JSON list of C-alpha atoms in Angstrom, two decimals:
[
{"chain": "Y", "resi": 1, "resn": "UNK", "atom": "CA", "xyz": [244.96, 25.86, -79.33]},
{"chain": "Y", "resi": 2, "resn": "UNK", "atom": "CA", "xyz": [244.76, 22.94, -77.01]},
{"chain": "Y", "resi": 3, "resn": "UNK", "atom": "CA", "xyz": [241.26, 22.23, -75.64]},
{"chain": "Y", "resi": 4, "resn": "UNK", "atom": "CA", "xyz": [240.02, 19.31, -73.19]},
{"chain": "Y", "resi": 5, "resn": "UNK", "atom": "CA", "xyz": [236.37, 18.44, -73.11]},
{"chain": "Y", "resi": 6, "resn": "UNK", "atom": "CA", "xyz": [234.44, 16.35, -70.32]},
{"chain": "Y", "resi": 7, "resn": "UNK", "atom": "CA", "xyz": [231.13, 15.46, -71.60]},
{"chain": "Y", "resi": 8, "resn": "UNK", "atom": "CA", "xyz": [229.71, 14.42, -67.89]},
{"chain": "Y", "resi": 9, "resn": "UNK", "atom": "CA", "xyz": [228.76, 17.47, -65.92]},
{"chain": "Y", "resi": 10, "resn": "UNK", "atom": "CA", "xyz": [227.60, 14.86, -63.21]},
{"chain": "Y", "resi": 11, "resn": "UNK", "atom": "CA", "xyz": [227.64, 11.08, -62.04]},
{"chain": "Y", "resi": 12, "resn": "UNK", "atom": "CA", "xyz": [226.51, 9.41, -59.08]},
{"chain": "Y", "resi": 13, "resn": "UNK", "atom": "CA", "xyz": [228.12, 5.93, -58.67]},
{"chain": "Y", "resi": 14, "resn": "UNK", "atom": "CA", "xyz": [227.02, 3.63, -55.75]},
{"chain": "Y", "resi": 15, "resn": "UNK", "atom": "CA", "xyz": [230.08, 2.74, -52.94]},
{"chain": "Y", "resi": 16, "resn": "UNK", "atom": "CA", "xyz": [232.26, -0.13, -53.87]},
{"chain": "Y", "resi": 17, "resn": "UNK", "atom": "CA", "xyz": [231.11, -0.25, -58.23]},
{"chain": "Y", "resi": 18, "resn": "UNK", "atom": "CA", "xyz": [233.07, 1.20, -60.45]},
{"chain": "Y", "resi": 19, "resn": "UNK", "atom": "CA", "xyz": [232.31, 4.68, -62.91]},
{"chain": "Y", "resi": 20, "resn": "UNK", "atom": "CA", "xyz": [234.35, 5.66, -65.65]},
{"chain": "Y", "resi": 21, "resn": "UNK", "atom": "CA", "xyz": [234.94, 9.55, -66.61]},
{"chain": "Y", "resi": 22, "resn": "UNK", "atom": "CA", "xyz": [235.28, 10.63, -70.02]},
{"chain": "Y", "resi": 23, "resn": "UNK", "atom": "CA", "xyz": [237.39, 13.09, -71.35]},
{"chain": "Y", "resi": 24, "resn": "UNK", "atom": "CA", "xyz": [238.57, 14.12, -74.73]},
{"chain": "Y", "resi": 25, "resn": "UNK", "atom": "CA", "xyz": [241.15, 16.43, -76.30]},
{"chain": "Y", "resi": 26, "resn": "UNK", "atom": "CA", "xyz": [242.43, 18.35, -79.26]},
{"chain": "Y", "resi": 27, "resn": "UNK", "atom": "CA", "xyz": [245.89, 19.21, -80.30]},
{"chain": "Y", "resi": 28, "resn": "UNK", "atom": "CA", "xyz": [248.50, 19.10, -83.09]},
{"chain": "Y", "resi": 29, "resn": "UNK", "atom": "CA", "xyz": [251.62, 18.50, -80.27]},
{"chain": "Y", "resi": 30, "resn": "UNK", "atom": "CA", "xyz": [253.13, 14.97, -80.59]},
{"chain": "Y", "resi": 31, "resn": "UNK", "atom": "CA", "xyz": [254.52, 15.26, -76.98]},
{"chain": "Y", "resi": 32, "resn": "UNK", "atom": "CA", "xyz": [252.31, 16.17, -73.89]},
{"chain": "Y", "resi": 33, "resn": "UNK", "atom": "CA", "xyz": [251.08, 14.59, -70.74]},
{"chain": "Y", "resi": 34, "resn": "UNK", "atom": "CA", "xyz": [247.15, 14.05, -69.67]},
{"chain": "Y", "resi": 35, "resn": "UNK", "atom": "CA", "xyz": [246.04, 14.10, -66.08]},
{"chain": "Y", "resi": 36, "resn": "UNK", "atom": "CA", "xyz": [243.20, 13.61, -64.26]},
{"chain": "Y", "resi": 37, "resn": "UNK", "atom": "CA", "xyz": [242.79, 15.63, -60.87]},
{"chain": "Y", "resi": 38, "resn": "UNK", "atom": "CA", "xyz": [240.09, 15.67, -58.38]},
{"chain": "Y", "resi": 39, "resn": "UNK", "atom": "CA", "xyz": [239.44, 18.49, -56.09]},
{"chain": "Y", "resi": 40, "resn": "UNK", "atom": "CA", "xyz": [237.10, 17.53, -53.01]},
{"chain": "Y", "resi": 41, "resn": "UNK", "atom": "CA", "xyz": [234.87, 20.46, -51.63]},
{"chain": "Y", "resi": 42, "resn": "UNK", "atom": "CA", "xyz": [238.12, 20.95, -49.53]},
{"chain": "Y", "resi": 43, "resn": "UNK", "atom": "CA", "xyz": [238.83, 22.82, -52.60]},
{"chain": "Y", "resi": 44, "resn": "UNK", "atom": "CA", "xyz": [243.16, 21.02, -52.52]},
{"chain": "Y", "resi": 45, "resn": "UNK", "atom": "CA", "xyz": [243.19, 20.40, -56.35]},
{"chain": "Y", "resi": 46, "resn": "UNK", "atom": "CA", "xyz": [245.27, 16.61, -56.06]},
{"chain": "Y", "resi": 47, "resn": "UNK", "atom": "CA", "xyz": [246.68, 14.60, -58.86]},
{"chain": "Y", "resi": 48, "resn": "UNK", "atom": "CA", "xyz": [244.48, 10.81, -59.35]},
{"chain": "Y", "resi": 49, "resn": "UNK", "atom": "CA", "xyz": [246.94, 9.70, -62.32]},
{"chain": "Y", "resi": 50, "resn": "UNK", "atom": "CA", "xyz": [249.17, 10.90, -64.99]},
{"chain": "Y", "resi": 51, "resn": "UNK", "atom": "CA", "xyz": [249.85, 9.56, -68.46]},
{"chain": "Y", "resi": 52, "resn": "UNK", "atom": "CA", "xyz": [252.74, 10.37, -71.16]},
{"chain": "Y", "resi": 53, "resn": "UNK", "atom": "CA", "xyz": [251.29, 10.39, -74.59]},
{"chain": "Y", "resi": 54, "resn": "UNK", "atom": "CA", "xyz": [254.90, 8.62, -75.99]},
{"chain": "Y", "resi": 55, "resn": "UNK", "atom": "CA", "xyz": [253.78, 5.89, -73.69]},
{"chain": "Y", "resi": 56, "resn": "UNK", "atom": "CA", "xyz": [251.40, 2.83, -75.05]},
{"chain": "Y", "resi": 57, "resn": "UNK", "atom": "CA", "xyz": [250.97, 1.11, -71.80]},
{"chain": "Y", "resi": 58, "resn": "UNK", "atom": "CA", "xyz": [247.41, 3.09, -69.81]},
{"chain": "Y", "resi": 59, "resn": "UNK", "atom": "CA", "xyz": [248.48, 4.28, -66.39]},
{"chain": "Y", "resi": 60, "resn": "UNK", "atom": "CA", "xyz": [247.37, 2.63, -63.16]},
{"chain": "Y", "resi": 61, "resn": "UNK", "atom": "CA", "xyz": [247.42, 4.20, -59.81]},
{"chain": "Y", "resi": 62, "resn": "UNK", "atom": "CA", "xyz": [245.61, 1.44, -57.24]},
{"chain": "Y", "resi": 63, "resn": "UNK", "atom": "CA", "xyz": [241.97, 1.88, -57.53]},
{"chain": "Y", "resi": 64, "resn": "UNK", "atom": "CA", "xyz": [242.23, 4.21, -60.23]},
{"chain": "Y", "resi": 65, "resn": "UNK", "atom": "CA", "xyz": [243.12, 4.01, -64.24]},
{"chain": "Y", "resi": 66, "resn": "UNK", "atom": "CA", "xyz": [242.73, 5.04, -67.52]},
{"chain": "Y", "resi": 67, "resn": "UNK", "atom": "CA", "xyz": [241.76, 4.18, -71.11]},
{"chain": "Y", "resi": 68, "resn": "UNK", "atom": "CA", "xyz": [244.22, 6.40, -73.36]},
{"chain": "Y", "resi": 69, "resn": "UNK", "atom": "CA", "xyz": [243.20, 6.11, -76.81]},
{"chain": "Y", "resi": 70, "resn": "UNK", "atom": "CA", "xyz": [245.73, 8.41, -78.78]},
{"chain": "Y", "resi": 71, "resn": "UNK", "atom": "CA", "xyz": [244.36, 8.13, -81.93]},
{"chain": "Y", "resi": 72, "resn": "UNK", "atom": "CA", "xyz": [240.78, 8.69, -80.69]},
{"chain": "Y", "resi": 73, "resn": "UNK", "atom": "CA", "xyz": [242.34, 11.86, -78.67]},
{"chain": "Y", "resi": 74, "resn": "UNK", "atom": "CA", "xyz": [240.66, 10.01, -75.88]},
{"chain": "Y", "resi": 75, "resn": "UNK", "atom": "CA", "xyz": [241.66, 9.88, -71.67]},
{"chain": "Y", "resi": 76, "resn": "UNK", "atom": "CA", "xyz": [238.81, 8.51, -69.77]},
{"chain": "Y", "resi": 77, "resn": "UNK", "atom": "CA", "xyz": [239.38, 7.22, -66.11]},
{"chain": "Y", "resi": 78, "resn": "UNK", "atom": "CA", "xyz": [238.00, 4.44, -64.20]},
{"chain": "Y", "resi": 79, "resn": "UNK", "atom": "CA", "xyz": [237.61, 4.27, -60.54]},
{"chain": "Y", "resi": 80, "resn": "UNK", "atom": "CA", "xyz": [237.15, 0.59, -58.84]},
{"chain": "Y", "resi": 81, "resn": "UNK", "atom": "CA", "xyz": [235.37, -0.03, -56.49]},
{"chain": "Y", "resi": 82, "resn": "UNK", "atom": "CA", "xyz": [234.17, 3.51, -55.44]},
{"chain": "Y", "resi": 83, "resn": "UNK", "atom": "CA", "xyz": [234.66, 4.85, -52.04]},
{"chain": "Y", "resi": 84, "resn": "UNK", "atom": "CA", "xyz": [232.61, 8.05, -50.06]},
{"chain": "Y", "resi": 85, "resn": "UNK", "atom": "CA", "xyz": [235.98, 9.77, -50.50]},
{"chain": "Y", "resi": 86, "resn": "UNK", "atom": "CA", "xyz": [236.02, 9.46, -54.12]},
{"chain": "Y", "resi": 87, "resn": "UNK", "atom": "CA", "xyz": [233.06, 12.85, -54.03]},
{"chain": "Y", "resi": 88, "resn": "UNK", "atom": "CA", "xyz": [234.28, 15.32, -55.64]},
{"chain": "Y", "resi": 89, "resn": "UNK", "atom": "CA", "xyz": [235.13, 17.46, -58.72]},
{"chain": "Y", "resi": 90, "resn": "UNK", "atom": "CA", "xyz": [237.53, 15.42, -61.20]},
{"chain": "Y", "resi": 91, "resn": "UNK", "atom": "CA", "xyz": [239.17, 17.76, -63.60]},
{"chain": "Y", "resi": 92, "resn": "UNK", "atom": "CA", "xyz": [241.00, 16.03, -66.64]},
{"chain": "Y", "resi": 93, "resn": "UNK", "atom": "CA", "xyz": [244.24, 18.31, -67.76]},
{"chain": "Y", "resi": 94, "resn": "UNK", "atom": "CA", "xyz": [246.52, 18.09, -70.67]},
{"chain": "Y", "resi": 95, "resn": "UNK", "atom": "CA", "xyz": [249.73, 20.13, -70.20]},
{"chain": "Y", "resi": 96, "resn": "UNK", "atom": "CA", "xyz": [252.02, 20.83, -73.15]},
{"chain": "Y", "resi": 97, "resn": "UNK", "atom": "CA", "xyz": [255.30, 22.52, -73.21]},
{"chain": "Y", "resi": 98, "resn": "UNK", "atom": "CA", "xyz": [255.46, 26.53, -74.58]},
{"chain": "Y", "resi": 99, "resn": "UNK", "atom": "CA", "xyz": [258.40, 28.78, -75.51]},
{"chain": "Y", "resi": 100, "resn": "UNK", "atom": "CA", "xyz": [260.70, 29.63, -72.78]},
{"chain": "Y", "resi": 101, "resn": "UNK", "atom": "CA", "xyz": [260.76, 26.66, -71.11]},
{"chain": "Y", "resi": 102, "resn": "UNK", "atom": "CA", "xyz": [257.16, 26.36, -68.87]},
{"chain": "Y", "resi": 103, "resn": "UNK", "atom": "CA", "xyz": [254.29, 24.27, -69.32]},
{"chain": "Y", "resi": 104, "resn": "UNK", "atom": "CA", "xyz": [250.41, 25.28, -69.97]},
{"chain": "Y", "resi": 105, "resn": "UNK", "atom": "CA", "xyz": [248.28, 23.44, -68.25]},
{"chain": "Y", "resi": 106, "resn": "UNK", "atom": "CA", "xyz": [244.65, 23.65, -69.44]},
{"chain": "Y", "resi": 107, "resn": "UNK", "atom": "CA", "xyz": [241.90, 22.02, -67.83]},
{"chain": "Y", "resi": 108, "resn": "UNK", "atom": "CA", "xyz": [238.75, 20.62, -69.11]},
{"chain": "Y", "resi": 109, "resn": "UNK", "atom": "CA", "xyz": [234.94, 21.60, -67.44]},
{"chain": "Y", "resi": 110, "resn": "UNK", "atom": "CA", "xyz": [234.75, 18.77, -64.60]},
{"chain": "Y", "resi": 111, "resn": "UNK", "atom": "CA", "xyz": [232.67, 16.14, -63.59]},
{"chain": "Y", "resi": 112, "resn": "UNK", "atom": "CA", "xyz": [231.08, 16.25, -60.20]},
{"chain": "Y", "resi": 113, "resn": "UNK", "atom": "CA", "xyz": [231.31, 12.76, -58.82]},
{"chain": "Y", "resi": 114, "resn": "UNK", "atom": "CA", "xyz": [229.00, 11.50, -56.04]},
{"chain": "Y", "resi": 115, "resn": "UNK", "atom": "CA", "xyz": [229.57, 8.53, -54.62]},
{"chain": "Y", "resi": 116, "resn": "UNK", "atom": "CA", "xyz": [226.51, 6.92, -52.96]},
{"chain": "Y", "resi": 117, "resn": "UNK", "atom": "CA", "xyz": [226.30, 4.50, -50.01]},
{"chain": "N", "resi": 1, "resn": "UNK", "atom": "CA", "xyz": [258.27, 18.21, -48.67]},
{"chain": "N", "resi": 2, "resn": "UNK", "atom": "CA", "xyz": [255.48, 18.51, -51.06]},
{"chain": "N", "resi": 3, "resn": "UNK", "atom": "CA", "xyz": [253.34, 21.08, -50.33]},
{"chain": "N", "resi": 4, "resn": "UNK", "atom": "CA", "xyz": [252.84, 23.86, -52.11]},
{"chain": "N", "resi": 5, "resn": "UNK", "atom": "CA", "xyz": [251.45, 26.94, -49.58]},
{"chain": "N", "resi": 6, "resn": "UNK", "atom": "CA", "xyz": [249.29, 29.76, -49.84]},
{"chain": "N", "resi": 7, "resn": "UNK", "atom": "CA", "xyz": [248.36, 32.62, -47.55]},
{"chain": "N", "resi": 8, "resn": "UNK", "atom": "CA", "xyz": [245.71, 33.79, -46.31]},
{"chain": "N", "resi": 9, "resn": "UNK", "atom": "CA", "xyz": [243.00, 31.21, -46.83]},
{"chain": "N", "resi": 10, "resn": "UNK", "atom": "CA", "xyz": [240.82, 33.34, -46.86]},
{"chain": "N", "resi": 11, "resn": "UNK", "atom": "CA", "xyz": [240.82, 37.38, -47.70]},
{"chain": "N", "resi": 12, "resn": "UNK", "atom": "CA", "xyz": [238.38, 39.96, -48.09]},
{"chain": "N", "resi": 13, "resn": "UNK", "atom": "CA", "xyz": [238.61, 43.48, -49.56]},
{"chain": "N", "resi": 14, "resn": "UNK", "atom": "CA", "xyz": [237.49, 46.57, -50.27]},
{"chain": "N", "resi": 15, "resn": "UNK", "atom": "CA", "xyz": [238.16, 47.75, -53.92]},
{"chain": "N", "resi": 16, "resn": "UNK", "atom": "CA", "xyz": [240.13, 50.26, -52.95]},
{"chain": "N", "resi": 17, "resn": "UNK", "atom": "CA", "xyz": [242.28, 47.91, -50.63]},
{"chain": "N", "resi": 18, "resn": "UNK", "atom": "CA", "xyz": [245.99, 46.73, -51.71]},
{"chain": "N", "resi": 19, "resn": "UNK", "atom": "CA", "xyz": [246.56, 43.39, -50.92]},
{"chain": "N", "resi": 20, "resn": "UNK", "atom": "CA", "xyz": [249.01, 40.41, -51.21]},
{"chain": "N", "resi": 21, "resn": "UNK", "atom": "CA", "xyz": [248.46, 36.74, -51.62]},
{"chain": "N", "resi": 22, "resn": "UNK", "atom": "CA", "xyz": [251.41, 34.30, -51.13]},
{"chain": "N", "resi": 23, "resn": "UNK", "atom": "CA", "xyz": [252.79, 30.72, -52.67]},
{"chain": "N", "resi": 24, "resn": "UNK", "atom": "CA", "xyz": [255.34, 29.28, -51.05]},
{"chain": "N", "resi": 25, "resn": "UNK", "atom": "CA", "xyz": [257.20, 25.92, -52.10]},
{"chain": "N", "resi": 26, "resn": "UNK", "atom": "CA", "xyz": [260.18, 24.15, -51.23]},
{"chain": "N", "resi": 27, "resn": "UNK", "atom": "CA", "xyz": [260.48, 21.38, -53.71]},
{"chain": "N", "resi": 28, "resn": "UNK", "atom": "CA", "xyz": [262.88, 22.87, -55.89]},
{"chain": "N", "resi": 29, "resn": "UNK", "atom": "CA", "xyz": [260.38, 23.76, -58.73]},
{"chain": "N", "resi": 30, "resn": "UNK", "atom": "CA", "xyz": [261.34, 25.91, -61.26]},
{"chain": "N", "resi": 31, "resn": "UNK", "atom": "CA", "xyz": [257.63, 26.94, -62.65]},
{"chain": "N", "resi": 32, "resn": "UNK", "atom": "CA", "xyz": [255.17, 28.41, -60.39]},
{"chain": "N", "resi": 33, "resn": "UNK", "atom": "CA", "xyz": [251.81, 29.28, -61.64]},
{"chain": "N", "resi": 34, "resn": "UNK", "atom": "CA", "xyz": [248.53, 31.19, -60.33]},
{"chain": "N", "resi": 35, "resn": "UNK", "atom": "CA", "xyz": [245.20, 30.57, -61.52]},
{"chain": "N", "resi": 36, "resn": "UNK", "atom": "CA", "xyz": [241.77, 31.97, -60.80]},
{"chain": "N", "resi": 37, "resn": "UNK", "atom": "CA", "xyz": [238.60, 29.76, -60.05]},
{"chain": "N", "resi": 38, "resn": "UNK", "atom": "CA", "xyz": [235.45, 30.82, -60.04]},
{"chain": "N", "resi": 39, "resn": "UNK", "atom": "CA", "xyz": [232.58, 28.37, -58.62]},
{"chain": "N", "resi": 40, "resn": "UNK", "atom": "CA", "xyz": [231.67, 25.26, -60.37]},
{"chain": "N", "resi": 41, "resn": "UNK", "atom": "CA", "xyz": [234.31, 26.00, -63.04]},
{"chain": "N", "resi": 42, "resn": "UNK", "atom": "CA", "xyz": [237.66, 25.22, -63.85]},
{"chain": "N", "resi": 43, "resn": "UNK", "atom": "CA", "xyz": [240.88, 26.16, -63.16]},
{"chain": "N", "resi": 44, "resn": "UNK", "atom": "CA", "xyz": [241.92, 29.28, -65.62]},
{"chain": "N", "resi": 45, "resn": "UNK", "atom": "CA", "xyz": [245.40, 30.02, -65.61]},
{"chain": "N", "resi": 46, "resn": "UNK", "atom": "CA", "xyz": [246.90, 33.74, -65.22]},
{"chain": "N", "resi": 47, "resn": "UNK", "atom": "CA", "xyz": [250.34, 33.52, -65.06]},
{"chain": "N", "resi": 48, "resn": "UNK", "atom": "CA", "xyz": [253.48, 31.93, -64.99]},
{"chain": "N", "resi": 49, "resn": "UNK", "atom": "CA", "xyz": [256.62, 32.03, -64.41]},
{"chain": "N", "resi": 50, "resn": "UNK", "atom": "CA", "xyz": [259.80, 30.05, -65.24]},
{"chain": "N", "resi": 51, "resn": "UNK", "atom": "CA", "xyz": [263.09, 29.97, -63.75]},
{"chain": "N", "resi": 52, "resn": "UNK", "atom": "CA", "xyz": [261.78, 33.27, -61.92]},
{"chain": "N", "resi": 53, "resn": "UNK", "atom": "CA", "xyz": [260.69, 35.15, -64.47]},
{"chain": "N", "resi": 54, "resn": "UNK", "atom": "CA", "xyz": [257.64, 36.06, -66.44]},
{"chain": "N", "resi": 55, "resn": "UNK", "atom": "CA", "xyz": [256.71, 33.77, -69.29]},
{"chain": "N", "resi": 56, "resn": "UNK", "atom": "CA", "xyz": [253.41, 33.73, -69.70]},
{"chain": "N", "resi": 57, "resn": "UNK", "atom": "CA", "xyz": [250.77, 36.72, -68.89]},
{"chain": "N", "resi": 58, "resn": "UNK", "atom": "CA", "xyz": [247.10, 35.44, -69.85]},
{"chain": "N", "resi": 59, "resn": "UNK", "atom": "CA", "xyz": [245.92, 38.97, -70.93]},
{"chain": "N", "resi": 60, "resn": "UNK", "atom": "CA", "xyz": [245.45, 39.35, -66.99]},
{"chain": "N", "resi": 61, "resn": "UNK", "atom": "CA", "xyz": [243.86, 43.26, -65.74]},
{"chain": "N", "resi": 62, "resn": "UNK", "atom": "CA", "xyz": [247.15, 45.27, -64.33]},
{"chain": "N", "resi": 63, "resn": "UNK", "atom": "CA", "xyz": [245.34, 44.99, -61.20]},
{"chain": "N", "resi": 64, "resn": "UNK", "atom": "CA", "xyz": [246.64, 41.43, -60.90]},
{"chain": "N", "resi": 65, "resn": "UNK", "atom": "CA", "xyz": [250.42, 42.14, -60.38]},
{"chain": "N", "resi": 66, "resn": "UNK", "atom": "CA", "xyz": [252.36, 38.72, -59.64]},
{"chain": "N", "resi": 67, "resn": "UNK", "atom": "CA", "xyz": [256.01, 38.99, -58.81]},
{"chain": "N", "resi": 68, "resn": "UNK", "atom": "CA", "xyz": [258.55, 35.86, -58.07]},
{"chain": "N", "resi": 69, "resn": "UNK", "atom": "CA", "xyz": [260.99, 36.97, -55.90]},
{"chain": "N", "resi": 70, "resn": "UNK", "atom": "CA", "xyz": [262.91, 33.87, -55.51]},
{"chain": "N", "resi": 71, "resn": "UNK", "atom": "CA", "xyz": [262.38, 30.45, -56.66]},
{"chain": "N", "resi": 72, "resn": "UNK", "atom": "CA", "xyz": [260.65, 29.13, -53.85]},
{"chain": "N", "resi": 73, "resn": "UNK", "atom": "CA", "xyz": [258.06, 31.95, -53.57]},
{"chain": "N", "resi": 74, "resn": "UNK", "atom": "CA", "xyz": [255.69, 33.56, -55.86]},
{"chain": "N", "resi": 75, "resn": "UNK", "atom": "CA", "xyz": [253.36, 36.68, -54.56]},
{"chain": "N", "resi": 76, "resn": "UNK", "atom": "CA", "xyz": [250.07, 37.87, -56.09]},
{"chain": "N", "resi": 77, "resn": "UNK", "atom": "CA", "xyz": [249.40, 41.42, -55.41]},
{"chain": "N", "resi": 78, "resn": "UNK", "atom": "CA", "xyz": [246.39, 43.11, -55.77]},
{"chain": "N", "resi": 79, "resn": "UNK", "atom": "CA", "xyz": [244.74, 46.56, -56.43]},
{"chain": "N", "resi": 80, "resn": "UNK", "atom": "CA", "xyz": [241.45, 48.21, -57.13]},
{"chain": "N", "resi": 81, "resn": "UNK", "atom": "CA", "xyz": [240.13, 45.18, -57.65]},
{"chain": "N", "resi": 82, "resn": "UNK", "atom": "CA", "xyz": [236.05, 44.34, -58.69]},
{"chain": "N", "resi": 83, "resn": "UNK", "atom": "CA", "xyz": [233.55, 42.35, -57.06]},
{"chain": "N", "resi": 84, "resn": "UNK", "atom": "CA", "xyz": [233.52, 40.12, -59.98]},
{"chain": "N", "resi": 85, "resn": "UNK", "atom": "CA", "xyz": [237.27, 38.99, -59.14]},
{"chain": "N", "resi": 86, "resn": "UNK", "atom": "CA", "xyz": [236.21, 37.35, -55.97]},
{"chain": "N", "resi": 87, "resn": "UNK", "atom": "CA", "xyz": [237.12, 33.76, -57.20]},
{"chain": "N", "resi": 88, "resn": "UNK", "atom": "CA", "xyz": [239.59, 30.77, -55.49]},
{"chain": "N", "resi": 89, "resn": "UNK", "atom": "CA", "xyz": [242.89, 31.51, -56.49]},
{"chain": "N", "resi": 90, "resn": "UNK", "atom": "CA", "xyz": [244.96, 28.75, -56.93]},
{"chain": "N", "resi": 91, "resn": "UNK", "atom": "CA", "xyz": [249.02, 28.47, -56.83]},
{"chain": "N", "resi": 92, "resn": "UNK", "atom": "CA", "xyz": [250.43, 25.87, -58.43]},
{"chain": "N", "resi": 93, "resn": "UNK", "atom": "CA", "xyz": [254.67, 24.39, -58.93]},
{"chain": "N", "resi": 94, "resn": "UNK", "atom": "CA", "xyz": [256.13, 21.88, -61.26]},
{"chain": "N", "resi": 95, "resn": "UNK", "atom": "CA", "xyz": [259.49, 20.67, -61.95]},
{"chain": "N", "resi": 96, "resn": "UNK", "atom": "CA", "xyz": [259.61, 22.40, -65.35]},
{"chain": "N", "resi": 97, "resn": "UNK", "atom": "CA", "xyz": [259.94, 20.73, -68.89]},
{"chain": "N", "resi": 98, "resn": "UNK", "atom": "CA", "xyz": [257.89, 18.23, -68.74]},
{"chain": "N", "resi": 99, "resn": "UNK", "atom": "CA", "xyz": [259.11, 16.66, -65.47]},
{"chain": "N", "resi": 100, "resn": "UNK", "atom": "CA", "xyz": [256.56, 15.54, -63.45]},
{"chain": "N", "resi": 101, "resn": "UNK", "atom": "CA", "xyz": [253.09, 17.07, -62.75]},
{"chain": "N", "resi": 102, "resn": "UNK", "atom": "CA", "xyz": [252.11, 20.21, -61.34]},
{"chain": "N", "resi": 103, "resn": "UNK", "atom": "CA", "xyz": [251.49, 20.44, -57.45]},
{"chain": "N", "resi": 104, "resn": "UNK", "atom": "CA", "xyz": [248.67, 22.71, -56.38]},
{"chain": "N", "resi": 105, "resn": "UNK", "atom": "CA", "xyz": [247.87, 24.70, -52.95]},
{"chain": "N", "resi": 106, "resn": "UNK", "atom": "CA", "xyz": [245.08, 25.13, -51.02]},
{"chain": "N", "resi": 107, "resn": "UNK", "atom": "CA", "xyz": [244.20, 28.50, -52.73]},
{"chain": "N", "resi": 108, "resn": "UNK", "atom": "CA", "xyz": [242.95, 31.88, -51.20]},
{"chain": "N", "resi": 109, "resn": "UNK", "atom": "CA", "xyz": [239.23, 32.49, -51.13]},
{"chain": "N", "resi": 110, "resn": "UNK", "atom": "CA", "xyz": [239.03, 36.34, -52.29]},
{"chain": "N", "resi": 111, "resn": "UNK", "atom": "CA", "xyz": [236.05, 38.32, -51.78]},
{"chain": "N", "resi": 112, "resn": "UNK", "atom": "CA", "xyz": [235.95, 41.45, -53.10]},
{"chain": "N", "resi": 113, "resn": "UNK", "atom": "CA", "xyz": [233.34, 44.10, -51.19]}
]
């Protein structure tokens, strides 16, 4: 069984620095993908950044990337440069594929992320 | 388009109430989930479907009944439900196989009286 652990329940992170979220995984699949999703107290659950496992190269989206370390089973994500709309809960995600053709997509505990002016 | 949308926003019911919740997307995804969120917790998935039908049932109560009955909608229907499955539940699409990432709605905030 696939399981995703975030260490962090919570971080604060003052406006404008940067915070990194950590997030670690088990499986035996050779092909999945990793997310990261954040989900504001608007409760919208929105996708920061996705990242192939066949891919070497970490995944950038603007402000926000990650630190895939395959090996170490090992998806942590950095924000830059923080904003006040960064609060919220960030979820990391691994999704592998099952029999008859649909994903599972299981989701790690969260981190509540406050960011501070 | 990429919304994914769910109705009501909100719902509350008696446990001897039948009701409905709805998912509605028009991206041409071929997996449609729901998933039930309880405060302060993750997402925990309940079912799915692909390609319209059933193909994976997370040892949900019969009182959950989903039903997909076309590709772009996916209903949750509800019966004799118990307080402790007032939760967010969340609706969720993706392309299938791998394709892209999964798109969530809104949810439905359920309270069951």
């Amino acid at each position: 069984a696939q399981t995703v652990t975030q260490s962090q329940p919570e971080m604060s992170v003052q406006e404008a620095e940067t915070v990194t979220l950590s997030c670690t995984y088990d499986t035996s699949e050779s092909n999945y993908y990793l997310f990261w999703y954040k989900q504001p107290p608007s409760r919208q659950m929105i996708l920061v950044i996705r990242q192939e496992a066949y891919k070497q190269q970490n995944a950038t989206e603007n402000r926000f990337s990650v630190n895939f370390q395959k090996a170490a089973k090992s998806f942590s994500l950095k924000i830059s440069d923080s904003q006040l709309g960064d609060t919220a809960m960030y979820f990391c995600a691994f999704m592998t594929p099952t029999q008859g053709g649909s994903e599972k997509l299981v989701f790690g505990k969260g981190t509540k992320l406050t960011v501070n002016p | 388009d990429t919304e994914v949308t769910q109705t009501p926003k909100h719902l509350v019911m008696g446990m001897t109430n039948k009701k409905s919740l709805k998912c509605e997307q028009h991206m041409g995804h071929r997996a449609m989930y729901w998933y039930k969120q309880k405060a302060k917790k993750p997402p925990e998935l309940m079912f799915v479907y692909s390609y319209e039908k059933l193909s994976i049932n997370e040892s949900v109560p019969s009182r959950f009944s989903p039903e997909c009955p076309n590709s772009s909608l996916l209903n949750l229907h509800l019966h004799a439900l118990q307080p402790e499955d007032s939760a967010l539940y969340l609706c969720a699409s993706s392309q299938s196989y791998m394709n892209t990432e999964a798109f969530f709605g809104q949810g439905t905030r359920l309270t069951v009286v």
